[in-house]
Coordinates of C-alpha atoms in Angstrom, one line a residue:
M515 CA 1.7 7.3 -10.4
S516 CA 3.0 3.9 -12.0
P517 CA 0.0 1.2 -11.2
F518 CA 1.4 -2.7 -11.0
N519 CA 0.5 -6.5 -9.8
R520 CA 3.2 -7.5 -7.3
E521 CA 2.8 -11.8 -6.0
I522 CA 3.2 -11.6 -1.7
E523 CA 2.4 -14.1 0.2
A524 CA 0.7 -13.7 3.6
V525 CA -1.7 -14.6 5.8
D526 CA -4.4 -12.4 5.2
E527 CA -5.5 -9.0 3.6
D528 CA -3.8 -7.1 6.0
D529 CA -0.6 -8.8 6.6
A530 CA -0.5 -8.6 2.7
R531 CA -1.1 -4.8 2.8
E532 CA 1.4 -4.4 5.1
K533 CA 3.9 -6.1 3.4
M534 CA 3.4 -4.0 0.1
L535 CA 3.9 -1.0 2.0
S536 CA 6.8 -2.6 3.6
L537 CA 8.7 -3.7 -0.1
I538 CA 7.8 -0.8 -1.6
G539 CA 9.1 2.1 0.9
S540 CA 12.4 -0.1 1.1
E541 CA 12.6 -0.3 -2.6
H542 CA 11.6 3.2 -4.0
R543 CA 12.8 5.0 -0.7
C544 CA 9.1 6.3 -0.6
K545 CA 6.4 7.0 2.6
R546 CA 3.3 4.9 4.0
N547 CA 1.0 7.5 3.1
K548 CA 2.4 8.4 -0.4
I549 CA 1.5 4.6 -1.3
M550 CA -2.3 3.5 -2.4
V551 CA -3.0 0.5 -2.8
E552 CA -5.7 -0.1 -4.7
N553 CA -6.9 -3.1 -4.3
I554 CA -5.9 -6.7 -2.9
V555 CA -7.0 -10.0 -4.8
E556 CA -6.1 -14.1 -3.9
I557 CA -5.1 -15.7 -6.9
P558 CA -5.5 -19.4 -6.9
L559 CA -1.8 -21.2 -6.9
D560 CA -2.1 -22.9 -10.7
E561 CA -1.2 -18.9 -11.1
V562 CA 1.4 -17.9 -9.1
E563 CA 4.2 -16.8 -11.2
D564 CA 6.6 -16.6 -8.5
P565 CA 8.8 -19.8 -8.7
L566 CA 9.9 -19.1 -5.0
I567 CA 6.9 -18.2 -4.2
R568 CA 4.8 -21.4 -5.6
A569 CA 7.4 -23.6 -4.0
R570 CA 6.5 -22.2 -0.6
I571 CA 3.4 -22.5 -1.1
E572 CA 3.2 -26.4 -2.7
G573 CA 6.1 -27.2 0.6
V574 CA 9.1 -28.0 -1.8

């Protein structure tokens, strides 16, 4: 198992989990039942590192 962090734009926790499972599954050809999402945390705008996500949130 390889721990990692990933920023995802989502409306709620269920949406974030669904997007994460979809992305990991498609990028790594991994079945959903093999992916373990340990936690989902909302981060403040000033801590967002992904420039594309930051731009969409700020509406630029």
